Short mmCIF file of C-alpha atoms and ligand atoms in Angstrom, two decimals:
data_model
loop_
_atom_site.label_atom_id
_atom_site.label_comp_id
_atom_site.label_asym_id
_atom_site.label_seq_id
_atom_site.Cartn_x
_atom_site.Cartn_y
_atom_site.Cartn_z
CA MET L 18 3.44 18.71 17.27
CA GLU L 19 4.21 16.63 20.48
CA ASN L 20 6.02 13.56 20.71
CA SER L 21 4.57 10.09 21.46
CA GLU L 22 4.40 9.97 25.37
CA ILE L 23 6.66 7.36 26.34
CA LEU L 24 5.30 5.34 29.59
CA THR L 25 8.08 2.78 29.85
CA VAL L 26 11.20 2.82 28.18
CA GLU L 27 12.02 -0.63 28.81
CA ALA L 28 13.75 -2.32 26.02
CA GLN L 29 11.60 -5.71 26.69
CA GLY L 30 13.97 -7.73 24.25
CA ASN L 31 12.71 -6.30 21.06
CA GLY L 32 13.63 -2.33 21.27
CA VAL L 33 10.16 -1.26 21.37
CA ALA L 34 9.16 0.73 24.68
CA VAL L 35 5.33 0.81 25.16
CA MET L 36 3.80 3.50 23.33
CA ASN L 37 1.03 5.62 24.48
CA LEU L 38 -0.58 6.94 21.10
CA SER L 39 -3.65 8.53 19.95
CA SER L 40 -5.99 9.04 17.13
CA TYR L 41 -5.90 12.33 15.75
CA VAL L 42 -8.47 14.68 14.12
CA ALA L 43 -6.68 16.88 11.78
CA GLY L 44 -3.26 16.91 13.67
CA GLY L 45 -4.90 17.15 16.77
CA LYS L 46 -5.05 14.15 19.52
CA ILE L 47 -7.90 12.93 20.95
CA LYS L 48 -8.73 13.65 24.55
CA SER L 49 -10.44 10.37 25.93
CA ASP L 50 -10.39 7.87 28.74
CA LYS L 51 -11.01 4.98 26.43
CA LEU L 52 -7.68 3.43 25.69
CA LEU L 53 -7.19 0.70 22.98
CA GLU L 54 -4.60 -1.98 24.46
CA VAL L 55 -2.04 -3.34 21.63
CA ARG L 56 -0.47 -6.87 23.05
CA SER L 57 2.27 -8.93 21.53
CA PRO L 58 0.48 -11.79 20.05
CA TYR L 59 3.85 -13.85 21.24
CA ASP L 60 4.11 -12.99 24.66
CA ASN L 61 0.75 -10.58 25.44
CA ARG L 62 3.07 -8.25 26.57
CA LEU L 63 1.65 -4.63 26.27
CA VAL L 64 3.03 -2.93 23.29
CA GLY L 65 0.94 0.15 23.37
CA THR L 66 -2.15 1.96 23.92
CA VAL L 67 -4.14 4.38 21.67
CA THR L 68 -6.57 6.89 22.89
CA GLN L 69 -10.05 5.97 20.92
CA ALA L 70 -12.30 8.28 19.28
CA ASN L 71 -15.90 8.45 19.34
CA SER L 72 -18.71 9.42 16.54
CA SER L 73 -18.44 12.95 17.60
CA HIS L 74 -14.60 12.57 16.19
CA VAL L 75 -16.20 11.16 12.27
CA GLN L 76 -18.14 14.45 12.27
CA GLN L 77 -14.85 17.01 13.15
CA ALA L 78 -12.59 14.96 10.73
CA ILE L 79 -14.99 15.08 7.97
CA GLU L 80 -15.58 18.95 8.45
CA ALA L 81 -11.82 19.66 9.08
CA ALA L 82 -10.87 17.65 5.78
CA LEU L 83 -13.57 19.61 3.73
CA LYS L 84 -12.71 23.14 4.79
CA SER L 85 -11.85 24.69 1.60
CA LYS L 86 -8.25 24.84 1.69
CA THR L 87 -5.85 26.18 -1.17
CA PRO L 88 -4.87 23.16 -2.94
CA LEU L 89 -1.40 21.98 -2.49
CA THR L 90 0.66 22.28 -5.99
CA ARG L 91 2.48 19.31 -7.39
CA TYR L 92 5.72 20.64 -6.00
CA GLU L 93 4.78 21.15 -2.27
CA ARG L 94 2.94 17.42 -2.61
CA TYR L 95 6.42 16.04 -4.07
CA SER L 96 8.30 18.19 -1.03
CA ILE L 97 5.92 16.73 1.65
CA LEU L 98 6.52 12.98 0.13
CA GLU L 99 10.15 13.37 -0.12
CA LYS L 100 10.95 14.90 3.40
CA ALA L 101 8.56 12.01 4.72
CA ARG L 102 10.79 9.27 2.65
CA ASN L 103 14.07 10.88 4.39
CA LEU L 104 12.14 10.90 7.72
CA PHE L 105 11.23 7.53 7.08
CA LEU L 106 14.82 6.21 5.91
CA ASN L 107 16.20 7.05 9.07
CA ARG L 108 13.29 5.55 11.27
CA LYS L 109 13.12 2.30 8.89
CA GLU L 110 14.42 -0.01 11.98
CA GLU L 111 12.13 1.77 14.83
CA PHE L 112 9.08 0.93 12.11
CA ALA L 113 10.42 -2.32 11.46
CA GLN L 114 10.46 -3.13 15.55
CA ILE L 115 6.91 -1.69 15.97
CA ILE L 116 5.76 -3.90 13.11
CA SER L 117 7.05 -6.93 14.49
CA ALA L 118 6.12 -6.22 18.10
CA GLU L 119 2.47 -5.28 17.42
CA SER L 120 1.61 -7.96 14.59
CA GLY L 121 4.06 -11.04 15.84
CA LEU L 122 5.60 -10.88 12.27
CA ALA L 123 9.15 -12.14 12.26
CA ILE L 124 11.59 -9.09 12.42
CA ARG L 125 13.13 -9.99 9.03
CA GLU L 126 9.63 -9.76 7.70
CA ALA L 127 9.13 -6.73 9.39
CA ARG L 128 12.13 -5.19 7.89
CA TYR L 129 11.36 -6.75 4.75
CA GLU L 130 7.97 -4.77 4.77
CA THR L 131 9.89 -1.20 5.20
CA GLY L 132 11.92 -1.90 2.26
CA ARG L 133 8.78 -2.18 0.45
CA ALA L 134 7.34 1.03 2.44
CA GLN L 135 10.63 3.01 1.22
CA ASP L 136 9.41 2.18 -2.76
CA VAL L 137 6.12 3.60 -2.16
CA PHE L 138 7.61 6.84 -1.00
CA LEU L 139 9.88 7.18 -3.75
CA PHE L 140 7.40 6.23 -6.43
CA ALA L 141 4.62 8.25 -5.00
CA ALA L 142 7.01 11.35 -4.93
CA ILE L 143 8.14 10.64 -8.54
CA GLU L 144 4.63 10.24 -9.91
CA THR L 145 3.33 13.57 -8.22
CA LEU L 146 5.58 15.20 -10.90
CA HIS L 147 4.44 13.33 -13.98
CA ASP L 148 1.94 15.09 -16.04
CA ASP L 149 -1.05 12.88 -15.70
CA GLY L 150 -3.15 14.92 -18.69
CA GLU L 151 -3.83 13.59 -22.28
CA VAL L 152 -4.52 15.78 -25.34
CA PHE L 153 -7.02 14.47 -28.47
CA SER L 154 -6.66 16.34 -31.65
CA CYS L 155 -10.41 16.39 -33.00
CA ASP L 156 -9.64 17.18 -37.08
CA ILE L 157 -9.20 13.25 -37.25
CA THR L 158 -12.24 12.00 -38.69
CA PRO L 159 -14.55 13.26 -42.06
CA HIS L 160 -16.92 15.24 -39.18
CA GLY L 161 -13.95 16.33 -37.12
CA LYS L 162 -13.43 19.78 -36.04
CA ALA L 163 -10.23 21.96 -35.37
CA ARG L 164 -10.51 21.73 -31.91
CA LYS L 165 -8.89 19.59 -29.23
CA ILE L 166 -9.44 17.66 -26.05
CA PHE L 167 -7.46 17.87 -23.09
CA THR L 168 -8.11 15.93 -19.73
CA LEU L 169 -6.82 16.87 -16.23
CA ARG L 170 -7.21 14.82 -12.94
CA GLU L 171 -8.54 16.64 -9.84
CA PRO L 172 -8.44 14.93 -6.49
CA LEU L 173 -11.38 13.97 -4.87
CA PRO L 174 -13.07 15.80 -1.62
CA LEU L 175 -12.67 12.89 0.89
CA ALA L 176 -11.35 9.71 1.07
CA VAL L 177 -11.81 7.16 3.77
CA CYS L 178 -9.41 4.06 3.87
CA ILE L 179 -9.71 1.08 5.94
CA THR L 180 -6.75 -1.15 6.09
CA PRO L 181 -6.34 -4.82 7.46
CA PHE L 182 -3.46 -6.25 9.99
CA ASN L 183 -1.51 -8.35 7.89
CA HIS L 184 1.16 -5.79 6.45
CA PRO L 185 0.51 -3.00 9.24
CA LEU L 186 2.52 -0.70 7.10
CA ASN L 187 2.42 -1.57 3.48
CA GLN L 188 -1.42 -1.66 3.49
CA VAL L 189 -1.79 1.92 5.01
CA ILE L 190 1.25 3.59 2.99
CA HIS L 191 -0.23 1.93 -0.29
CA LYS L 192 -3.43 4.06 0.20
CA ILE L 193 -2.19 7.36 2.10
CA LEU L 194 0.35 8.25 0.12
CA PRO L 195 -1.26 7.86 -3.54
CA ALA L 196 -4.24 9.87 -1.97
CA ILE L 197 -1.75 12.76 -1.10
CA ALA L 198 0.20 12.41 -4.38
CA VAL L 199 -3.02 13.67 -5.95
CA GLY L 200 -3.95 15.93 -2.72
CA THR L 201 -6.92 14.16 -1.33
CA PRO L 202 -7.52 14.30 2.16
CA VAL L 203 -7.70 11.00 4.00
CA ILE L 204 -9.53 9.62 7.18
CA LEU L 205 -7.52 6.76 7.85
CA LYS L 206 -9.52 3.63 9.72
CA PRO L 207 -6.49 1.19 10.48
CA SER L 208 -6.81 -2.25 12.38
CA GLU L 209 -7.27 -2.02 15.44
CA LYS L 210 -5.00 -4.95 15.84
CA THR L 211 -2.11 -3.20 14.33
CA PRO L 212 -2.73 0.26 14.88
CA LEU L 213 0.42 1.60 16.47
CA THR L 214 2.74 1.59 13.11
CA ALA L 215 -0.52 3.25 11.13
CA ILE L 216 -0.47 6.11 14.08
CA LYS L 217 3.79 6.36 13.65
CA LEU L 218 3.32 6.92 9.97
CA VAL L 219 0.53 9.58 10.37
CA GLU L 220 2.72 11.43 12.86
CA LEU L 221 5.79 11.00 10.69
CA LEU L 222 3.73 12.62 7.60
CA TYR L 223 2.75 15.19 9.94
CA GLU L 224 6.13 16.10 10.69
CA ALA L 225 7.11 16.22 7.03
CA GLY L 226 4.84 19.46 6.83
CA LEU L 227 1.72 17.54 5.55
CA PRO L 228 -1.23 19.90 6.39
CA HIS L 229 -3.13 18.37 9.35
CA TYR L 230 -6.50 18.74 7.37
CA MET L 231 -5.14 16.36 4.78
CA LEU L 232 -5.02 13.62 7.45
CA SER L 233 -6.73 12.13 10.51
CA VAL L 234 -6.73 8.50 12.14
CA LEU L 235 -9.20 7.45 13.88
CA LEU L 236 -9.72 4.20 16.19
CA GLY L 237 -12.70 3.24 17.73
CA PRO L 238 -15.37 0.93 17.87
CA THR L 239 -17.06 -0.24 14.12
CA ASN L 240 -20.53 1.53 14.55
CA GLU L 241 -18.88 4.72 16.00
CA ILE L 242 -16.16 5.01 13.56
CA ALA L 243 -15.82 2.77 10.45
CA GLU L 244 -20.04 2.28 9.78
CA PRO L 245 -20.76 6.23 9.71
CA LEU L 246 -17.56 6.79 8.02
CA VAL L 247 -18.68 4.39 5.21
CA LYS L 248 -21.90 5.57 4.86
CA ASP L 249 -21.52 9.68 4.95
CA PRO L 250 -22.33 10.90 1.79
CA ARG L 251 -19.80 13.87 2.18
CA VAL L 252 -17.07 10.87 1.64
CA SER L 253 -16.23 10.38 -2.16
CA ILE L 254 -14.38 7.42 -1.88
CA VAL L 255 -13.70 4.21 0.52
CA SER L 256 -10.68 2.57 -0.18
CA PHE L 257 -10.64 -0.90 1.43
CA THR L 258 -8.89 -3.88 2.06
CA GLY L 259 -9.39 -6.76 3.97
CA SER L 260 -11.92 -9.76 4.37
CA VAL L 261 -14.45 -10.66 2.03
CA ALA L 262 -17.28 -10.76 4.42
CA VAL L 263 -16.41 -7.07 5.59
CA GLY L 264 -15.93 -6.28 1.82
CA LYS L 265 -19.28 -6.91 1.19
CA LEU L 266 -21.04 -5.25 3.75
CA ILE L 267 -18.89 -2.18 2.61
CA ALA L 268 -20.03 -2.24 -0.78
CA THR L 269 -23.77 -2.62 0.45
CA ALA L 270 -23.34 0.34 2.89
CA ALA L 271 -21.39 2.76 1.17
CA GLY L 272 -24.38 4.12 -1.22
CA TYR L 273 -23.31 6.27 -4.04
CA LYS L 274 -19.64 6.60 -3.98
CA LYS L 275 -16.55 5.16 -5.63
CA VAL L 276 -15.38 1.99 -3.57
CA ILE L 277 -12.35 0.05 -3.81
CA LEU L 278 -12.26 -3.15 -2.56
CA GLU L 279 -9.25 -5.50 -2.12
CA LEU L 280 -10.01 -8.79 -0.70
CA GLY L 281 -9.20 -12.26 0.42
CA GLY L 282 -7.21 -14.32 -2.05
CA ASN L 283 -6.80 -18.13 -2.14
CA ASP L 284 -3.93 -18.42 -4.50
CA PRO L 285 -2.35 -21.26 -6.60
CA LEU L 286 1.09 -22.19 -7.16
CA ILE L 287 0.55 -24.39 -10.25
CA ILE L 288 3.78 -26.47 -10.59
CA MET L 289 3.99 -28.28 -14.40
CA GLU L 290 5.88 -31.52 -14.93
CA ASP L 291 8.78 -29.88 -16.58
CA ALA L 292 9.14 -27.50 -13.97
CA ASP L 293 12.92 -26.77 -12.47
CA MET L 294 12.50 -28.44 -9.46
CA ASP L 295 14.77 -26.22 -7.10
CA LYS L 296 12.85 -23.40 -8.11
CA ALA L 297 9.34 -25.01 -7.70
CA VAL L 298 10.14 -26.20 -4.48
CA PHE L 299 11.61 -22.71 -3.13
CA LEU L 300 8.91 -20.43 -4.43
CA ALA L 301 6.25 -22.82 -2.75
CA ALA L 302 7.89 -22.64 0.21
CA GLU L 303 8.55 -18.59 0.39
CA GLY L 304 5.08 -18.12 -1.14
CA ALA L 305 3.35 -20.53 1.93
CA PHE L 306 5.37 -19.39 4.67
CA ARG L 307 6.79 -16.03 4.25
CA ASN L 308 4.85 -13.26 6.49
CA SER L 309 3.36 -16.42 8.78
CA GLY L 310 1.60 -17.13 5.56
CA GLN L 311 -0.38 -13.86 5.98
CA ARG L 312 -0.59 -12.20 2.36
CA CYS L 313 -3.15 -11.84 0.58
CA THR L 314 -1.22 -13.35 -2.35
CA ALA L 315 0.14 -16.30 0.02
CA VAL L 316 0.32 -19.36 -1.74
CA LYS L 317 -2.69 -21.28 -0.37
CA ARG L 318 -3.04 -23.98 -2.89
CA ILE L 319 0.39 -25.83 -4.30
CA LEU L 320 -0.86 -27.84 -7.08
CA VAL L 321 1.62 -30.20 -8.79
CA HIS L 322 1.76 -32.25 -11.80
CA GLU L 323 0.90 -36.12 -10.63
CA LYS L 324 4.09 -37.14 -12.32
CA ILE L 325 6.62 -35.32 -10.85
CA LYS L 326 4.47 -35.28 -6.95
CA ASP L 327 6.32 -37.34 -4.97
CA GLU L 328 9.87 -36.06 -5.58
CA PHE L 329 8.40 -32.44 -5.13
CA ILE L 330 6.58 -33.54 -1.87
CA LYS L 331 10.02 -35.21 -0.54
CA LYS L 332 11.96 -32.25 -1.36
CA PHE L 333 9.41 -29.59 -0.37
CA VAL L 334 9.23 -31.15 2.85
CA GLU L 335 12.80 -30.80 3.43
CA LYS L 336 12.91 -27.24 2.73
CA ALA L 337 9.54 -26.55 4.77
CA LYS L 338 11.79 -27.77 8.06
CA GLU L 339 13.84 -24.62 7.66
CA TYR L 340 10.97 -22.27 8.24
CA ILE L 341 10.76 -22.50 12.03
CA CYS L 342 8.32 -20.69 13.68
CA GLY L 343 9.29 -18.89 17.08
CA ASP L 344 10.16 -15.54 18.94
CA PRO L 345 9.71 -12.69 15.90
CA SER L 346 12.13 -10.67 17.71
CA ASP L 347 14.91 -13.17 16.95
CA PRO L 348 16.62 -12.13 13.85
CA LYS L 349 16.69 -15.75 13.07
CA THR L 350 13.34 -16.46 13.24
CA MET L 351 11.98 -17.44 10.16
CA VAL L 352 7.94 -17.39 10.86
CA GLY L 353 6.67 -15.32 13.58
CA THR L 354 3.18 -15.63 15.28
CA VAL L 355 -0.01 -15.30 13.42
CA ILE L 356 -2.05 -12.19 14.64
CA ASP L 357 -3.73 -13.79 17.26
CA GLU L 358 -4.42 -17.21 19.29
CA PRO L 359 -8.15 -17.43 17.99
CA ALA L 360 -6.68 -17.05 14.15
CA ALA L 361 -3.74 -19.94 15.07
CA GLU L 362 -7.00 -21.62 16.69
CA TYR L 363 -8.83 -21.45 13.48
CA LEU L 364 -6.01 -22.89 11.38
CA GLU L 365 -5.23 -25.57 13.85
CA ASN L 366 -8.75 -26.91 13.57
CA VAL L 367 -9.18 -26.58 9.57
CA VAL L 368 -6.14 -28.47 9.26
CA LYS L 369 -7.90 -31.14 11.52
CA LYS L 370 -10.92 -30.98 9.65
CA SER L 371 -8.71 -32.19 6.23
CA VAL L 372 -7.56 -34.92 8.04
CA GLU L 373 -10.86 -36.06 9.15
CA LYS L 374 -11.07 -35.98 5.16
CA GLY L 375 -8.51 -37.84 4.12
CA ALA L 376 -5.44 -35.44 4.18
CA LYS L 377 -2.18 -36.40 5.68
CA VAL L 378 -0.32 -33.94 7.89
CA ILE L 379 3.68 -34.72 6.97
CA LEU L 380 5.05 -31.74 8.71
CA GLY L 381 4.48 -29.61 11.65
CA GLY L 382 0.61 -29.02 12.29
CA LYS L 383 0.81 -28.14 16.06
CA ARG L 384 0.09 -24.78 17.65
CA LYS L 385 1.21 -23.01 20.93
CA GLY L 386 -0.24 -20.05 21.62
CA ALA L 387 -0.48 -17.56 18.14
CA LEU L 388 2.62 -19.55 17.02
CA MET L 389 1.26 -21.89 14.22
CA GLU L 390 4.13 -24.17 12.87
CA SER L 391 4.74 -24.39 8.98
CA THR L 392 2.73 -27.24 8.22
CA VAL L 393 2.95 -29.57 5.15
CA ILE L 394 -0.50 -31.61 4.12
CA ILE L 395 -0.76 -34.00 1.03
CA ASP L 396 -3.90 -35.71 -0.21
CA VAL L 397 -5.85 -32.67 0.27
CA PRO L 398 -9.43 -33.64 -0.71
CA ARG L 399 -10.88 -30.57 -3.58
CA ASP L 400 -13.83 -29.81 -1.08
CA ALA L 401 -11.79 -29.67 1.81
CA ASP L 402 -12.23 -26.61 3.66
CA MET L 403 -8.50 -25.49 4.14
CA VAL L 404 -8.49 -25.18 0.16
CA VAL L 405 -11.85 -24.08 -0.59
CA HIS L 406 -11.91 -21.12 1.77
CA GLU L 407 -8.89 -18.77 2.60
CA SER L 408 -6.58 -20.09 4.92
CA PHE L 409 -4.58 -17.09 6.77
CA GLY L 410 -1.31 -18.65 7.89
CA PRO L 411 1.77 -20.95 7.10
CA LEU L 412 0.04 -23.90 5.39
CA ALA L 413 0.96 -25.77 2.51
CA PRO L 414 -1.56 -27.81 1.30
CA ILE L 415 -0.82 -30.14 -1.33
CA MET L 416 -2.77 -31.39 -4.19
CA SER L 417 -2.17 -32.71 -7.67
CA PHE L 418 -3.53 -32.67 -11.08
CA LYS L 419 -3.38 -34.56 -14.17
CA ASP L 420 -3.10 -32.03 -16.90
CA ILE L 421 -3.12 -28.51 -17.72
CA ASP L 422 -6.81 -28.00 -18.26
CA ASP L 423 -7.31 -29.96 -14.87
CA ALA L 424 -4.91 -27.49 -13.36
CA ILE L 425 -7.04 -24.76 -14.72
CA LYS L 426 -10.18 -26.01 -13.79
CA LEU L 427 -8.63 -26.57 -9.92
CA SER L 428 -7.39 -23.29 -10.05
CA ASN L 429 -10.46 -21.51 -10.78
CA SER L 430 -12.42 -23.64 -8.58
CA THR L 431 -12.72 -21.06 -5.84
CA ALA L 432 -14.97 -17.99 -5.68
CA TYR L 433 -11.63 -16.15 -5.40
CA GLY L 434 -9.73 -14.53 -8.19
CA LEU L 435 -6.62 -12.64 -6.93
CA SER L 436 -3.25 -13.80 -8.09
CA SER L 437 -1.23 -17.26 -9.02
CA GLY L 438 2.11 -18.45 -9.57
CA ILE L 439 3.38 -21.14 -12.34
CA VAL L 440 6.11 -22.84 -12.37
CA THR L 441 7.11 -23.92 -15.90
CA ASN L 442 9.30 -23.23 -18.86
CA ASN L 443 7.14 -24.21 -21.31
CA MET L 444 5.80 -21.01 -23.40
CA GLU L 445 2.53 -22.85 -24.62
CA TYR L 446 1.41 -23.59 -21.05
CA ALA L 447 2.72 -20.16 -19.46
CA LEU L 448 0.50 -18.41 -22.63
CA LYS L 449 -2.71 -20.67 -21.69
CA PHE L 450 -2.57 -20.22 -18.34
CA VAL L 451 -2.28 -16.20 -18.59
CA LYS L 452 -5.19 -16.80 -20.94
CA GLU L 453 -7.32 -18.85 -18.71
CA LEU L 454 -6.82 -18.24 -15.03
CA ASN L 455 -9.48 -16.03 -13.71
CA VAL L 456 -7.62 -14.10 -11.78
CA GLY L 457 -5.94 -10.64 -11.48
CA THR L 458 -2.19 -11.40 -11.87
CA VAL L 459 -0.36 -14.33 -13.44
CA ASN L 460 3.38 -14.81 -12.72
CA ILE L 461 5.41 -17.47 -14.19
CA ASN L 462 8.23 -18.57 -12.75
CA GLU L 463 7.27 -16.62 -9.57
CA VAL L 464 5.22 -16.67 -6.47
CA PRO L 465 1.74 -15.21 -6.55
CA GLY L 466 2.58 -11.97 -4.57
CA TYR L 467 5.59 -10.77 -7.03
CA ARG L 468 4.73 -7.34 -7.74
CA ILE L 469 6.64 -3.59 -7.80
CA GLU L 470 5.02 -0.94 -5.94
CA ARG L 471 4.10 0.87 -9.08
CA SER L 472 2.29 -1.84 -10.87
CA PRO L 473 -1.31 -2.60 -11.39
CA PHE L 474 -2.26 -5.01 -8.42
CA GLY L 475 -5.92 -6.54 -7.52
CA GLY L 476 -8.04 -9.31 -8.05
CA ILE L 477 -11.75 -10.28 -9.47
CA LYS L 478 -14.36 -12.42 -8.47
CA ASP L 479 -14.57 -12.39 -4.53
CA SER L 480 -11.28 -10.85 -4.74
CA GLY L 481 -11.87 -7.70 -5.70
CA LEU L 482 -13.85 -5.73 -8.15
CA GLY L 483 -11.25 -5.71 -10.89
CA ILE L 484 -10.03 -1.64 -9.98
CA LYS L 485 -5.97 -2.22 -9.51
CA GLU L 486 -4.23 -0.64 -6.52
CA GLY L 487 -0.51 -0.26 -6.95
CA VAL L 488 0.77 3.43 -6.36
CA ILE L 489 -0.12 4.49 -10.31
CA GLU L 490 -3.61 3.06 -10.28
CA ALA L 491 -4.32 4.36 -6.78
CA MET L 492 -3.57 7.78 -7.61
CA LYS L 493 -6.10 7.17 -10.24
CA CYS L 494 -8.71 5.90 -7.91
CA PHE L 495 -8.47 9.10 -5.59
CA SER L 496 -8.94 11.69 -8.46
CA TYR L 497 -11.24 11.81 -11.14
CA VAL L 498 -10.66 13.01 -14.95
CA LYS L 499 -11.83 16.55 -16.18
CA THR L 500 -12.26 17.07 -19.49
CA PHE L 501 -11.89 20.51 -21.25
CA SER L 502 -11.67 21.40 -25.34
CA LEU L 503 -10.74 24.49 -27.09
CA PRO L 504 -10.68 25.71 -30.34
CA TRP L 505 -7.52 24.88 -32.21
P1 NAP Y 16 -11.14 -7.36 8.36
O1 NAP Y 16 -11.72 -7.89 9.53
O2 NAP Y 16 -11.83 -7.46 7.00
O3 NAP Y 16 -10.73 -6.08 8.75
C1 NAP Y 16 -10.22 -5.06 8.07
C2 NAP Y 16 -10.47 -3.45 8.48
O4 NAP Y 16 -11.74 -3.76 8.32
C3 NAP Y 16 -10.30 -3.37 9.52
O5 NAP Y 16 -9.60 -2.34 9.74
C4 NAP Y 16 -11.30 -3.58 10.58
O6 NAP Y 16 -11.73 -2.90 11.74
C5 NAP Y 16 -12.56 -3.03 9.43
N1 NAP Y 16 -13.88 -3.40 9.94
C6 NAP Y 16 -14.25 -4.46 10.40
N2 NAP Y 16 -15.92 -4.14 10.59
C7 NAP Y 16 -16.10 -3.67 9.56
C8 NAP Y 16 -17.25 -2.95 9.04
N3 NAP Y 16 -18.53 -3.55 9.15
N4 NAP Y 16 -17.42 -1.98 8.24
C9 NAP Y 16 -16.34 -1.02 8.01
N5 NAP Y 16 -15.05 -1.47 8.52
C10 NAP Y 16 -14.88 -2.88 9.17
O7 NAP Y 16 -9.84 -8.03 7.38
P2 NAP Y 16 -8.34 -8.62 8.46
O8 NAP Y 16 -8.88 -9.93 9.09
O9 NAP Y 16 -7.77 -7.37 9.33
O10 NAP Y 16 -7.44 -8.80 7.13
C11 NAP Y 16 -7.26 -10.26 6.55
C12 NAP Y 16 -8.27 -10.14 5.23
O11 NAP Y 16 -7.26 -8.94 4.38
C13 NAP Y 16 -7.40 -11.52 4.44
O12 NAP Y 16 -8.83 -12.01 4.00
C14 NAP Y 16 -6.95 -11.05 3.39
O13 NAP Y 16 -6.84 -12.18 2.58
C15 NAP Y 16 -7.15 -9.56 3.05
N6 NAP Y 16 -6.27 -8.70 2.41
C16 NAP Y 16 -6.40 -8.55 1.13
C17 NAP Y 16 -5.12 -7.29 0.37
C18 NAP Y 16 -5.53 -7.54 -1.01
O14 NAP Y 16 -5.09 -6.63 -1.61
N7 NAP Y 16 -6.35 -8.15 -1.93
C19 NAP Y 16 -4.37 -7.57 1.04
C20 NAP Y 16 -4.21 -7.73 2.25
C21 NAP Y 16 -5.03 -8.56 3.22
P3 NAP Y 16 -11.30 -3.35 13.00
O15 NAP Y 16 -9.78 -4.10 12.96
O16 NAP Y 16 -11.85 -2.70 14.01
O17 NAP Y 16 -11.93 -4.82 13.26
#
């Protein structure tokens, strides 16, 4: 396999040369004069280019994936994932630099993301070796028989995976590796805002020995690439992570096939009157500002018991001052840019609109290009756009509630149902939240985003169909159960 062509080997202050990458159809680079330019959201410098695919490449990628091949054994799949893991360990810093350069995320966040990806490699390799079958004895009822029923999992013939910009590596790896682990070929359509990390990962997997038919990566206009892929009846599963609007379009367009939707969130951090105040302040700041607030599970609403609201706000503002935004390549920068200037303008605007409705900005609120200051807003009305819809950036709107029932009502009041964090030491409160919050996850004394890469993860309502991801659950998504029985 050819190495990516390096156009310029100038470090430009962040260690990333301009990269000329390509879409791939089953290991083959696409020849085309249509180039997608990827620019830094921080200073608009060219970070890389990607050769774009067209609709004929979609057909080629589907045909290549479906050509009958000898299935990979468990050991072969494990060996590829393990080799890829080792290659990745040597290139973590390179990946972190690319993530930061193309997304504007602070380099400390990009490095954290590579640590998570390392875990996904580990768990996918381990899970490949686990037997996934079950055995049911049939002589266990009065009308039973001397038989046994067995299950085994078979890979789906072809998966299409469509990913968002906000974790350029982790969103992609959470789909591709579980598919490889079960032996399902993938056509990947990453975000056009952050394609470079995704393509570098694909190249790394080819280098680790992944048969080329197992993976293609296509960038190009939505009507030529993503839409035909979603609709094609030869595709057995579409696994999508992204916005609610696009997720619902996909649900309608996909037709008779499996659809996995991991969509937006509007997660609360609920701080009860008995909370450990320092913990609450720390979790609120980490949850709202990490990854520039661009996590599906970022804290997008801080709900505080009215008895402790004033004390919390005073301490939280002091903490929030530490989350200074700036040059993403500086290791001291806590908050990088959001994905682009229009996204920052949206955030600035949604803050202004909430102020018009009576909210007060007590820290931040200003924007420069794609840099949005870490912003603390109090007295946010319950019907302000900022808290009704998902605000994907470093905003910390604070609202108060009078008791646990009010907190639950407020928390459940949006269309979303992804995750939640609760700060309390009261077991009765904790149990009531677990039972009554309409969300996919309830984390007690943690941020909503807490997870390990193999645990089930995903939301309900507009956040998803209740089908979970995480390495183990995603492996189930990319395979189906075959049942057989034998006389015994
Ligand atoms: P997006 O605009 O929905 O885009 C996601 C992907 O869908 C991109 O690859 C995009 O391609 C593609 N796409 C756009 N239109 C399409 C269409 N008509 N058919 C098929 N694919 C299409 O989302 P985003 O702005 O990148 O990501 C942010 C959103 O993702 C937030 O709402 C966030 O909460 C959510 N998210 C959810 C989770 C979760 O696990 N629940 C995790 C992370 C992020 P282009 O780039 O070419 O437009």
